[in-house]
Amino acid sequence: MTIERVGIVGAGQMGNGIAHVFALAGYDVLMTDISQDALTSAIALIDRNLDRQVSRDLITPDAKADAAARIATTTTLTDLGQTDLIIEAATERETIKTAIFEDLVPHLKPTTILTSNTSSISITRLASRTDRPEKFMGFHFMNPVPIMQLVELIRGIATDEETFKACHAVVERLGKTSATAEDFPAFIVNRILMPMINEAIYTLYEGVGSVQSIDTSLKLGANHPMGPLELADFIGLDTCLAIMNVLHDGLADTKYRPCPLLTKYVEAGWLGRKSQRGFYDYRGETPVPTR
């Protein structure tokens, strides 16, 4: 199963990073989004990130030019039909992801592998809405994609061995490391990470510590590179809430109940860095805690 042409659905935070690493590894990339502005912004961001790698001597100027030339964009989803591998990196909502796959299916080659970058949604359930559950997998990159070394590979109940081996080989060609996860809510990384973040929010909610003291405690007391509330803002509080809801609904255990303060922040539209306010206010020169 030869993979050379890769389609990426979504030009946001994850999609542009995935396009970046695939192009750098020599794949031809076609990235789609419903918004032309999003595609234009993604290409500009990829260019800046490639420049940063050149300035740090991580890649050569020629490698940057070659990678940039391998990325094409389109606002027509069905243009991805002739690619060998499709990675869906749209909003973390099952209805949106399902609609994308249903629109794609009639236009795919028989050999095309479908994957989702979902951080928590059932791969088996997403695969069941396509015509090729045996050629469907979870392909979960970590953010920021060009820097983070891990990719979670998640098999659905129907995923065949040939598809798994093909995706595993892709991860190796990208120069990253794969971890194989079973198809349970939130897989491995977010099954462990999100309850920790949620507990940090409960610690704030109950007045045990301030935003600053909680983040400082985990950075200096547990040697984390980023505090849990700072990390939540980086991920996006709406994404954190969505994953906690998947855990709570899928495992029916009260220990996964989202903190009411997390829900309140999301309802206020304070989603973290992307909205300029979350547990920190990013509208000034230096982030300031909001509680």
Rosetta silent file (secondary structure, phi, psi, omega in degrees, C-alpha in Angstrom):
SEQUENCE: MTIERVGIVGAGQMGNGIAHVFALAGYDVLMTDISQDALTSAIALIDRNLDRQVSRDLITPDAKADAAARIATTTTLTDLGQTDLIIEAATERETIKTAIFEDLVPHLKPTTILTSNTSSISITRLASRTDRPEKFMGFHFMNPVPIMQLVELIRGIATDEETFKACHAVVERLGKTSATAEDFPAFIVNRILMPMINEAIYTLYEGVGSVQSIDTSLKLGANHPMGPLELADFIGLDTCLAIMNVLHDGLADTKYRPCPLLTKYVEAGWLGRKSQRGFYDYRGETPVPTR
SCORE:     score description
SCORE:     0.000 S_00000001
   1 L     0.000  101.346 -175.559    0.000    0.000    0.000 S_00000001
   2 L   -89.678  128.348  178.265    1.966    3.005   -1.305 S_00000001
   3 L  -116.563  116.291  177.455    1.227    6.411    0.196 S_00000001
   4 L  -129.176  -31.607 -178.728    2.597    9.467   -1.615 S_00000001
   5 E  -110.084  124.422 -173.964   -0.346   11.901   -1.889 S_00000001
   6 E  -120.582  131.477  175.776   -1.946   13.005    1.369 S_00000001
   7 E  -103.905  136.196  179.632   -5.179   14.949    1.841 S_00000001
   8 E  -123.591  125.072 -179.408   -5.728   17.024    4.985 S_00000001
   9 E   -99.507  112.989 -179.522   -9.170   18.255    6.010 S_00000001
  10 L   110.842  126.537 -177.701   -8.946   21.440    8.070 S_00000001
  11 L  -111.276   22.512 -178.223   -6.401   24.252    7.953 S_00000001
  12 L   -82.286 -155.256 -174.630   -6.520   25.167   11.630 S_00000001
  13 H   -53.692  -43.298 -178.697   -4.015   24.672   14.440 S_00000001
  14 H   -83.897  -44.446 -175.649   -3.622   20.940   13.819 S_00000001
  15 H   -58.386  -43.568 -177.996   -4.195   20.791   10.063 S_00000001
  16 H   -69.578  -33.438  176.711   -1.463   23.261    9.138 S_00000001
  17 H   -67.108  -39.136  178.290    1.028   21.496   11.408 S_00000001
  18 H   -65.947  -42.681  176.787    0.199   18.127    9.863 S_00000001
  19 H   -58.972  -43.002 -179.965    0.609   19.594    6.354 S_00000001
  20 H   -55.958  -53.689 -173.858    3.987   21.027    7.417 S_00000001
  21 H   -71.682  -32.698  178.002    5.468   17.716    8.608 S_00000001
  22 H   -68.629  -43.449  179.569    4.122   15.674    5.697 S_00000001
  23 H   -63.507  -39.193 -179.820    5.500   18.102    3.102 S_00000001
  24 H   -66.437  -28.254  179.719    8.862   18.147    4.881 S_00000001
  25 L   -87.087    3.157  174.422    8.925   14.333    4.763 S_00000001
  26 L    97.499    7.440  176.987    8.455   14.364    0.973 S_00000001
  27 L   -85.611  147.226  170.022    4.711   13.763    0.647 S_00000001
  28 E   -82.440  126.521 -171.713    2.560   15.748   -1.781 S_00000001
  29 E  -116.394  132.676  171.253   -0.074   17.475    0.358 S_00000001
  30 E  -120.223  114.647 -176.205   -3.512   18.790   -0.575 S_00000001
  31 E  -107.752  133.962 -179.730   -5.116   20.757    2.282 S_00000001
  32 E  -123.881  151.794  174.618   -8.771   21.764    2.279 S_00000001
  33 L  -156.693  155.353  178.256  -10.922   24.050    4.393 S_00000001
  34 L   -71.632  -17.637 -176.932  -14.321   25.692    3.919 S_00000001
  35 L  -109.825  121.104  175.429  -12.599   29.070    4.368 S_00000001
  36 H   -64.709  -35.509  177.877  -10.125   30.419    1.806 S_00000001
  37 H   -60.506  -40.593  179.036   -8.894   32.863    4.464 S_00000001
  38 H   -63.726  -39.586  178.691   -8.066   29.925    6.742 S_00000001
  39 H   -66.440  -42.419  178.805   -6.073   28.279    3.952 S_00000001
  40 H   -62.569  -43.813  178.714   -4.196   31.498    3.195 S_00000001
  41 H   -64.165  -38.951 -179.321   -3.385   31.970    6.888 S_00000001
  42 H   -63.905  -43.344  179.462   -2.263   28.337    7.175 S_00000001
  43 H   -63.463  -41.023  178.605    0.177   28.649    4.269 S_00000001
  44 H   -64.085  -39.778  179.836    1.618   31.861    5.772 S_00000001
  45 H   -68.213  -42.191  177.386    2.024   30.161    9.163 S_00000001
  46 H   -59.416  -42.234  179.141    3.690   27.104    7.623 S_00000001
  47 H   -60.583  -43.907  178.865    6.101   29.430    5.818 S_00000001
  48 H   -65.096  -40.911 -179.214    6.992   31.189    9.084 S_00000001
  49 H   -68.466  -36.133  174.879    7.447   27.889   10.914 S_00000001
  50 H   -66.007  -41.136  176.497    9.686   26.544    8.146 S_00000001
  51 H   -58.547  -40.394  179.642   11.724   29.774    8.323 S_00000001
  52 H   -62.882  -39.323  178.174   12.116   29.231   12.068 S_00000001
  53 H   -66.713  -36.712  176.892   13.471   25.727   11.409 S_00000001
  54 H   -64.488  -44.728 -177.454   15.928   27.126    8.855 S_00000001
  55 H   -64.080  -24.800  179.046   17.117   29.796   11.315 S_00000001
  56 L   -96.452    8.556  179.771   17.793   27.073   13.896 S_00000001
  57 L    60.820   29.221  176.345   19.680   24.924   11.350 S_00000001
  58 L   -85.095  -30.115  175.110   17.095   22.158   11.683 S_00000001
  59 L  -138.227  163.220  178.070   16.444   22.156    7.936 S_00000001
  60 L   -90.129  160.260  175.115   18.199   23.687    4.914 S_00000001
  61 H   -57.429  -35.260  178.229   16.754   26.527    2.792 S_00000001
  62 H   -66.276  -39.863  178.368   16.400   24.020   -0.076 S_00000001
  63 H   -63.630  -38.660  176.255   14.417   21.638    2.147 S_00000001
  64 H   -61.712  -47.713 -178.878   12.125   24.532    3.070 S_00000001
  65 H   -62.402  -41.472  179.155   11.573   25.450   -0.581 S_00000001
  66 H   -63.851  -43.293 -179.071   10.876   21.821   -1.528 S_00000001
  67 H   -64.239  -45.728 -179.305    8.384   21.391    1.331 S_00000001
  68 H   -60.287  -36.980 -178.364    6.546   24.625    0.523 S_00000001
  69 H   -71.719  -18.227 -177.981    6.233   23.579   -3.123 S_00000001
  70 L   -85.604   -7.820 -175.965    4.606   20.272   -2.132 S_00000001
  71 E  -101.620  121.952  173.788    1.591   21.895   -0.412 S_00000001
  72 E  -117.709  159.342 -179.031   -1.491   22.772   -2.451 S_00000001
  73 E  -130.303  158.047  176.980   -4.851   24.011   -1.160 S_00000001
  74 E  -156.464  149.678  173.300   -8.488   23.791   -2.183 S_00000001
  75 L   -97.193    2.083 -179.736  -11.877   24.784   -0.774 S_00000001
  76 L  -101.635  106.749 -175.622  -13.496   21.799   -2.524 S_00000001
  77 H   -53.982  -41.967 -173.502  -13.520   18.821   -0.169 S_00000001
  78 H   -69.399  -11.301  175.044  -14.049   16.261   -2.915 S_00000001
  79 H   -62.492  -19.955 -178.822  -10.755   17.257   -4.587 S_00000001
  80 H   -77.668   -3.544 -172.941   -9.115   15.044   -1.945 S_00000001
  81 H   -59.826  -27.524 -176.745  -10.710   11.946   -3.466 S_00000001
  82 H   -95.645    8.491  177.316   -7.634   10.893   -5.445 S_00000001
  83 L   -80.506  164.639 -177.264   -5.191   11.040   -2.537 S_00000001
  84 L   -88.191  -29.608 -177.969   -3.760    7.880   -0.947 S_00000001
  85 E  -141.328  132.342  176.574   -4.299    8.895    2.674 S_00000001
  86 E  -117.976  131.020  176.455   -6.746   11.416    4.145 S_00000001
  87 E  -115.482  113.655  178.485   -6.310   12.897    7.617 S_00000001
  88 E   -84.788  123.178 -179.394   -9.382   14.665    8.963 S_00000001
  89 L  -132.119   45.087 -179.661   -8.392   17.477   11.355 S_00000001
  90 L   -86.368 -176.894  179.829  -11.650   19.392   11.620 S_00000001
  91 L   -52.556  144.411 -176.544  -13.404   20.703   14.738 S_00000001
  92 L   -77.014   62.633  174.907  -13.706   18.162   17.579 S_00000001
  93 L  -133.711  125.607 -172.520  -17.429   17.548   17.002 S_00000001
  94 H   -60.985  -37.351 -179.052  -18.632   14.150   15.857 S_00000001
  95 H   -62.115  -38.919  179.195  -21.449   15.506   13.679 S_00000001
  96 H   -67.668  -46.395 -178.766  -18.981   17.614   11.689 S_00000001
  97 H   -62.740  -43.508  179.599  -16.498   14.777   11.273 S_00000001
  98 H   -61.473  -42.792  179.947  -19.215   12.326   10.207 S_00000001
  99 H   -62.832  -38.774  178.745  -20.575   14.768    7.618 S_00000001
 100 H   -62.069  -48.348 -178.436  -17.080   15.227    6.168 S_00000001
 101 H   -65.372  -38.297  179.302  -16.531   11.484    5.747 S_00000001
 102 H   -65.241  -35.537  177.712  -19.991   10.973    4.244 S_00000001
 103 H   -71.637  -33.289 -177.484  -19.284   13.720    1.675 S_00000001
 104 H   -74.755  -40.137 -168.165  -15.869   12.251    0.840 S_00000001
 105 H   -49.118  -46.406 -177.232  -16.798    8.577    0.440 S_00000001
 106 H   -64.635  -14.238 -173.197  -18.410    8.704   -3.050 S_00000001
 107 H  -108.626    3.159 -174.560  -15.278   10.369   -4.477 S_00000001
 108 L   -84.981  151.290  167.595  -12.546    8.155   -2.992 S_00000001
 109 L   -68.983  153.758  178.762  -10.269    5.670   -4.732 S_00000001
 110 L   -59.398  -27.135 -175.085  -10.898    2.092   -3.532 S_00000001
 111 L   -93.051   -6.789 -175.469   -7.454    2.054   -1.906 S_00000001
 112 L   -63.035  131.042  175.358   -7.647    5.397   -0.073 S_00000001
 113 E   -90.467  132.611  175.958   -7.097    5.146    3.688 S_00000001
 114 E  -103.358  135.382  176.160   -9.292    7.388    5.860 S_00000001
 115 E  -139.125  159.584  175.743   -8.039    8.619    9.232 S_00000001
 116 E  -125.231  140.562  175.231   -9.123   11.088   11.887 S_00000001
 117 L   -88.321   15.676 -179.281   -6.949   13.278   14.086 S_00000001
 118 L   -52.558  143.340  179.393   -9.667   13.167   16.751 S_00000001
 119 L   -95.506   -3.113 -174.985   -8.366   13.388   20.297 S_00000001
 120 L  -159.421  -20.054 -171.420  -11.229   11.480   21.889 S_00000001
 121 L   -78.905  146.476 -177.470  -14.091   10.353   19.598 S_00000001
 122 L   -57.865  121.467  177.003  -14.715    6.664   18.881 S_00000001
 123 H   -68.485  -40.299  179.224  -12.804    5.515   15.796 S_00000001
 124 H   -59.491  -42.475 -178.805  -15.088    2.505   15.428 S_00000001
 125 H   -69.126  -42.949  177.277  -18.162    4.747   15.352 S_00000001
 126 H   -62.465  -42.936 -178.373  -16.649    7.189   12.839 S_00000001
 127 H   -62.509  -34.271 -176.779  -15.492    4.283   10.639 S_00000001
 128 L   -65.839  -16.671 -179.858  -18.979    2.751   10.633 S_00000001
 129 L   -92.187    8.518  179.051  -20.300    5.792    8.760 S_00000001
 130 L  -116.675  177.518  178.496  -17.991    5.122    5.798 S_00000001
 131 L   -93.594    5.489 -174.406  -17.773    2.442    3.114 S_00000001
 132 L  -144.745   59.867 -179.861  -14.349    1.245    4.348 S_00000001
 133 H   -59.678  -24.480  178.189  -14.187    0.644    8.106 S_00000001
 134 H   -73.300  -20.584  178.876  -11.299   -1.761    7.492 S_00000001
 135 H  -109.809   38.227 -177.916   -9.303    1.129    5.957 S_00000001
 136 E  -129.928  134.675 -179.401  -10.086    3.608    8.750 S_00000001
 137 E  -145.638  163.504  166.978   -7.874    4.539   11.714 S_00000001
 138 E   -88.153  132.351 -177.403   -7.242    7.150   14.341 S_00000001
 139 E  -131.251   82.032 -168.052   -4.126    9.197   13.488 S_00000001
 140 E   -99.264  107.223  176.204   -3.716   11.508   16.483 S_00000001
 141 E   -86.270  155.094  175.858   -0.933   14.094   16.341 S_00000001
 142 L   -97.053  154.110 -177.776    0.111   16.175   19.332 S_00000001
 143 L  -103.597  133.344   -0.426    0.170   19.977   19.262 S_00000001
 144 L   -80.524  133.553 -170.338    2.358   21.686   18.054 S_00000001
 145 L   -58.807  -43.409 -178.266    2.780   19.038   15.366 S_00000001
 146 L   -64.089  -20.988 -176.024    6.229   20.064   14.010 S_00000001
 147 L   -99.839  -43.236 -173.949    7.719   19.842   17.520 S_00000001
 148 L   -73.553  136.018 -170.820    5.896   17.019   19.305 S_00000001
 149 L   -91.110  -13.159 -173.181    7.305   13.564   18.580 S_00000001
 150 E   -94.654  142.400  167.745    4.341   11.322   19.409 S_00000001
 151 E  -130.059  123.776  174.056    1.556   10.060   17.155 S_00000001
 152 E   -84.543  127.078  174.027   -1.187    7.874   18.622 S_00000001
 153 E  -105.784  120.808 -174.607   -2.374    5.184   16.210 S_00000001
 154 E  -119.959  119.411  176.595   -5.838    3.923   17.109 S_00000001
 155 E   -84.563  137.356  165.853   -7.437    0.892   15.475 S_00000001
 156 L   -80.437  176.115 -177.290  -11.191    0.651   15.181 S_00000001
 157 L   -63.701  -25.781 -176.017  -12.772   -2.755   15.666 S_00000001
 158 L  -101.968   -6.301 -175.449  -12.665   -3.359   11.887 S_00000001
 159 L   -57.826  128.227 -178.881   -9.242   -1.840   11.031 S_00000001
 160 L   -89.102  166.416 -174.551   -7.182   -4.382    9.079 S_00000001
 161 H   -66.029  -36.695 -179.641   -3.486   -5.132    9.551 S_00000001
 162 H   -61.716  -40.702  179.100   -2.465   -3.737    6.148 S_00000001
 163 H   -66.547  -44.097  178.665   -3.948   -0.328    7.035 S_00000001
 164 H   -60.205  -45.878 -178.613   -2.248   -0.298   10.419 S_00000001
 165 H   -64.643  -37.555  179.209    1.144   -1.184    8.907 S_00000001
 166 H   -64.496  -43.135  179.864    0.775    1.485    6.225 S_00000001
 167 H   -70.159  -36.693  177.154    0.021    4.174    8.824 S_00000001
 168 H   -61.994  -40.989  178.882    2.819    2.944   11.079 S_00000001
 169 H   -65.726  -35.429  177.299    5.256    3.269    8.151 S_00000001
 170 H   -62.227  -45.680  179.585    4.037    6.823    7.524 S_00000001
 171 H   -58.517  -42.285  178.796    4.808    7.788   11.141 S_00000001
 172 H   -63.555  -41.643  178.924    8.322    6.384   10.762 S_00000001
 173 H   -64.977  -31.182  177.018    8.869    8.343    7.528 S_00000001
 174 L   -71.644  -12.953 -177.900    7.758   11.512    9.348 S_00000001
 175 L    80.380   21.301 -179.932   10.546   10.862   11.867 S_00000001
 176 L  -110.025  175.864 -179.222    8.077   10.550   14.729 S_00000001
 177 E  -113.206  135.903  179.275    7.281    7.803   17.252 S_00000001
 178 E  -102.202  148.403  169.870    3.968    5.959   17.334 S_00000001
 179 E  -125.149  130.965 -178.487    2.068    4.597   20.320 S_00000001
 180 E   -91.014  125.552 -179.092   -0.723    2.124   19.641 S_00000001
 181 E  -119.143  146.662  172.043   -3.935    2.771   21.578 S_00000001
 182 L   -77.954  158.960 -175.011   -7.139    0.790   21.843 S_00000001
 183 L   -83.547   73.401  172.500  -10.363    2.509   20.820 S_00000001
 184 L  -119.995  156.304 -174.059  -11.594    3.688   24.216 S_00000001
 185 L   -48.880  126.038  175.969  -12.662    7.260   25.031 S_00000001
 186 L    72.354   -0.404  173.409   -9.739    9.762   24.748 S_00000001
 187 L    60.583 -132.683 -176.027   -7.226    6.944   24.001 S_00000001
 188 L   -99.881  -60.245 -171.527   -3.971    7.220   26.045 S_00000001
 189 H   -59.140  -52.766 -176.195   -2.639   10.775   26.208 S_00000001
 190 H   -76.389  -21.373  173.619   -5.912   12.597   26.813 S_00000001
 191 H   -63.023  -32.132 -179.711   -7.278    9.845   29.062 S_00000001
 192 H   -95.269  -43.552 -173.874   -4.455   10.767   31.446 S_00000001
 193 H   -70.094  -46.876 -173.218   -3.835   14.449   30.631 S_00000001
 194 H   -65.857  -41.226  174.522   -7.374   15.856   30.606 S_00000001
 195 H   -61.976  -31.312  175.698   -8.427   14.609   34.056 S_00000001
 196 H   -64.952  -46.108  177.698   -5.221   16.194   35.403 S_00000001
 197 H   -62.349  -43.653  179.793   -6.159   19.529   33.804 S_00000001
 198 H   -61.539  -38.467  178.401   -9.751   19.140   35.023 S_00000001
 199 H   -68.175  -36.131  175.312   -8.482   18.487   38.555 S_00000001
 200 H   -62.421  -38.439  178.417   -6.330   21.616   38.368 S_00000001
 201 H   -68.353  -38.349  174.307   -9.462   23.577   37.435 S_00000001
 202 H   -61.556  -38.864  179.404  -11.313   22.033   40.407 S_00000001
 203 H   -62.397  -37.326  174.946   -8.380   23.107   42.599 S_00000001
 204 H   -70.554  -45.698 -178.224   -8.900   26.671   41.359 S_00000001
 205 H   -58.332  -38.917 -177.526  -12.712   26.390   41.616 S_00000001
 206 L   -86.471   -1.491  176.779  -12.524   25.264   45.254 S_00000001
 207 L    78.694   16.902  179.562  -10.095   28.041   46.164 S_00000001
 208 L   -67.634  -36.649  178.972   -7.219   25.754   47.065 S_00000001
 209 L  -155.331  161.916  176.785   -4.839   27.875   44.989 S_00000001
 210 L   -82.111  170.294  175.715   -4.740   30.734   42.518 S_00000001
 211 H   -53.334  -49.008 -177.244   -4.040   30.325   38.799 S_00000001
 212 H   -63.508  -43.507 -176.841   -0.444   31.405   39.368 S_00000001
 213 H   -70.126  -35.141  178.632    0.163   29.160   42.379 S_00000001
 214 H   -65.969  -47.223 -178.744   -1.341   26.087   40.676 S_00000001
 215 H   -67.349  -40.477  178.527    0.768   26.508   37.549 S_00000001
 216 H   -63.422  -41.160 -178.923    3.936   27.313   39.503 S_00000001
 217 H   -60.416  -42.635 -178.558    3.387   24.274   41.745 S_00000001
 218 H   -76.315  -33.286  178.196    3.178   21.857   38.817 S_00000001
 219 H   -68.502  -45.744 -175.872    6.050   23.443   36.918 S_00000001
 220 H   -92.562  -27.454 -178.078    8.447   23.466   39.861 S_00000001
 221 H   -89.999  -24.133  179.259    6.990   20.663   41.973 S_00000001
 222 L  -122.353    4.683  177.944    6.401   18.115   39.207 S_00000001
 223 L    60.296   34.355  175.314    8.894   19.446   36.650 S_00000001
 224 L   -81.322  139.918 -179.314    6.200   20.084   34.030 S_00000001
 225 L   -68.916  -21.050 -178.633    7.319   22.447   31.250 S_00000001
 226 L  -143.411  139.881  178.367    3.965   24.245   31.374 S_00000001
 227 L   -67.627  157.216 -175.424    1.392   24.592   34.161 S_00000001
 228 H   -63.813  -33.375 -179.744   -1.937   22.752   33.697 S_00000001
 229 H   -77.455  -37.266  173.319   -4.021   25.944   33.396 S_00000001
 230 H   -62.397  -41.394  178.702   -1.543   27.488   30.967 S_00000001
 231 H   -65.865  -40.838  177.545   -1.655   24.238   29.009 S_00000001
 232 H   -59.010  -43.493  176.974   -5.471   24.251   29.007 S_00000001
 233 H   -61.491  -38.066 -179.715   -5.413   27.740   27.496 S_00000001
 234 H   -67.237  -43.036  179.860   -2.942   26.537   24.859 S_00000001
 235 H   -68.363  -41.468 -173.105   -5.088   23.517   23.936 S_00000001
 236 L   113.055  120.225 -175.920   -8.361   25.482   24.012 S_00000001
 237 H   -66.002  -28.895  176.111  -10.860   25.270   26.861 S_00000001
 238 H   -66.112  -37.525  177.250  -13.629   24.208   24.462 S_00000001
 239 H   -68.256  -41.916  177.707  -11.487   21.255   23.379 S_00000001
 240 H   -59.484  -44.845 -179.556  -10.732   20.361   27.011 S_00000001
 241 H   -64.708  -41.894  179.894  -14.453   20.439   27.835 S_00000001
 242 H   -61.153  -42.141 -179.271  -15.349   18.350   24.775 S_00000001
 243 H   -68.867  -40.691  177.117  -12.826   15.660   25.737 S_00000001
 244 H   -62.279  -37.530  177.808  -13.995   15.605   29.367 S_00000001
 245 H   -66.885  -37.850  176.180  -17.574   15.175   28.153 S_00000001
 246 H   -63.104  -43.681  178.090  -16.508   12.272   25.930 S_00000001
 247 H   -63.106  -45.374 -177.268  -14.781   10.641   28.924 S_00000001
 248 H   -65.092  -44.841 -178.639  -17.742   11.282   31.228 S_00000001
 249 H   -71.953  -39.900 -173.349  -20.331   10.030   28.727 S_00000001
 250 H   -78.836  -28.389 -176.300  -18.283    7.116   27.425 S_00000001
 251 H  -110.231   -9.937  174.580  -17.013    5.701   30.724 S_00000001
 252 L    52.728   41.366  179.881  -19.931    6.729   32.994 S_00000001
 253 L  -121.797  129.546 -175.579  -17.637    7.494   35.900 S_00000001
 254 H   -65.137  -16.667  179.419  -18.157   10.610   38.032 S_00000001
 255 H   -67.618  -14.371  178.196  -14.396   11.153   38.303 S_00000001
 256 H   -99.124   11.535 -179.073  -14.547   12.476   34.736 S_00000001
 257 L   -65.309  124.598  179.941  -17.250   15.097   35.465 S_00000001
 258 L   -61.512  139.397  178.067  -16.125   18.399   33.897 S_00000001
 259 L   -62.991  134.670  178.785  -15.477   21.112   36.459 S_00000001
 260 H   -56.844  -29.329  178.863  -18.330   23.689   36.460 S_00000001
 261 H   -68.562  -35.622  175.466  -15.733   26.457   36.210 S_00000001
 262 H   -62.246  -45.214  178.057  -14.448   24.980   32.929 S_00000001
 263 H   -60.705  -41.257 -178.642  -18.011   24.977   31.597 S_00000001
 264 H   -64.100  -43.341  178.725  -18.503   28.584   32.712 S_00000001
 265 H   -61.096  -43.247  179.806  -15.353   29.776   30.934 S_00000001
 266 H   -65.367  -41.470  178.144  -16.433   28.053   27.710 S_00000001
 267 H   -62.879  -30.662  178.907  -19.930   29.533   27.980 S_00000001
 268 L   -78.220  -10.046 -175.514  -18.336   32.973   28.359 S_00000001
 269 L    81.427   11.350  176.733  -16.315   32.422   25.180 S_00000001
 270 L   -88.361   88.075 -169.823  -13.085   32.533   27.187 S_00000001
 271 L  -100.435    2.756 -179.218  -11.444   29.665   25.330 S_00000001
 272 E   109.953 -149.467 -174.532   -7.786   30.409   26.021 S_00000001
 273 H   -56.656  -40.397 -173.346   -5.110   31.782   23.716 S_00000001
 274 H   -67.889  -20.221  177.099   -7.232   31.611   20.562 S_00000001
 275 H  -111.878    6.989  177.075   -9.845   33.971   22.038 S_00000001
 276 L    75.849   -6.264  175.679   -7.300   36.069   23.987 S_00000001
 277 E  -144.750  138.948  175.135   -8.821   35.114   27.348 S_00000001
 278 L  -158.606 -125.171  173.003   -8.990   31.951   29.375 S_00000001
 279 L   -72.839  -15.561  171.239   -7.342   31.274   32.715 S_00000001
 280 E  -124.707  152.985  173.685   -4.988   34.036   31.564 S_00000001
 281 E   -99.180  120.437 -173.412   -5.748   37.293   29.761 S_00000001
 282 L  -103.767   14.345 -174.096   -3.500   37.545   26.676 S_00000001
 283 L   -80.573  -13.915  176.770   -4.560   41.000   25.479 S_00000001
 284 L  -101.696 -168.676 -179.743   -1.545   42.793   26.984 S_00000001
 285 L   -70.031  -33.304 -178.628    2.177   42.288   26.584 S_00000001
 286 L  -124.185  133.585  177.581    2.292   39.715   29.386 S_00000001
 287 L   -58.909  135.809 -178.303   -0.411   37.104   30.193 S_00000001
 288 E  -121.347  130.088  178.264   -2.295   38.020   33.405 S_00000001
 289 E   -57.165  141.004 -179.542   -4.303   35.457   35.465 S_00000001
 290 L   -93.402   -3.459  175.883   -8.061   36.019   35.253 S_00000001
 291 L  -140.515    0.000    0.000   -8.707   34.601   38.741 S_00000001
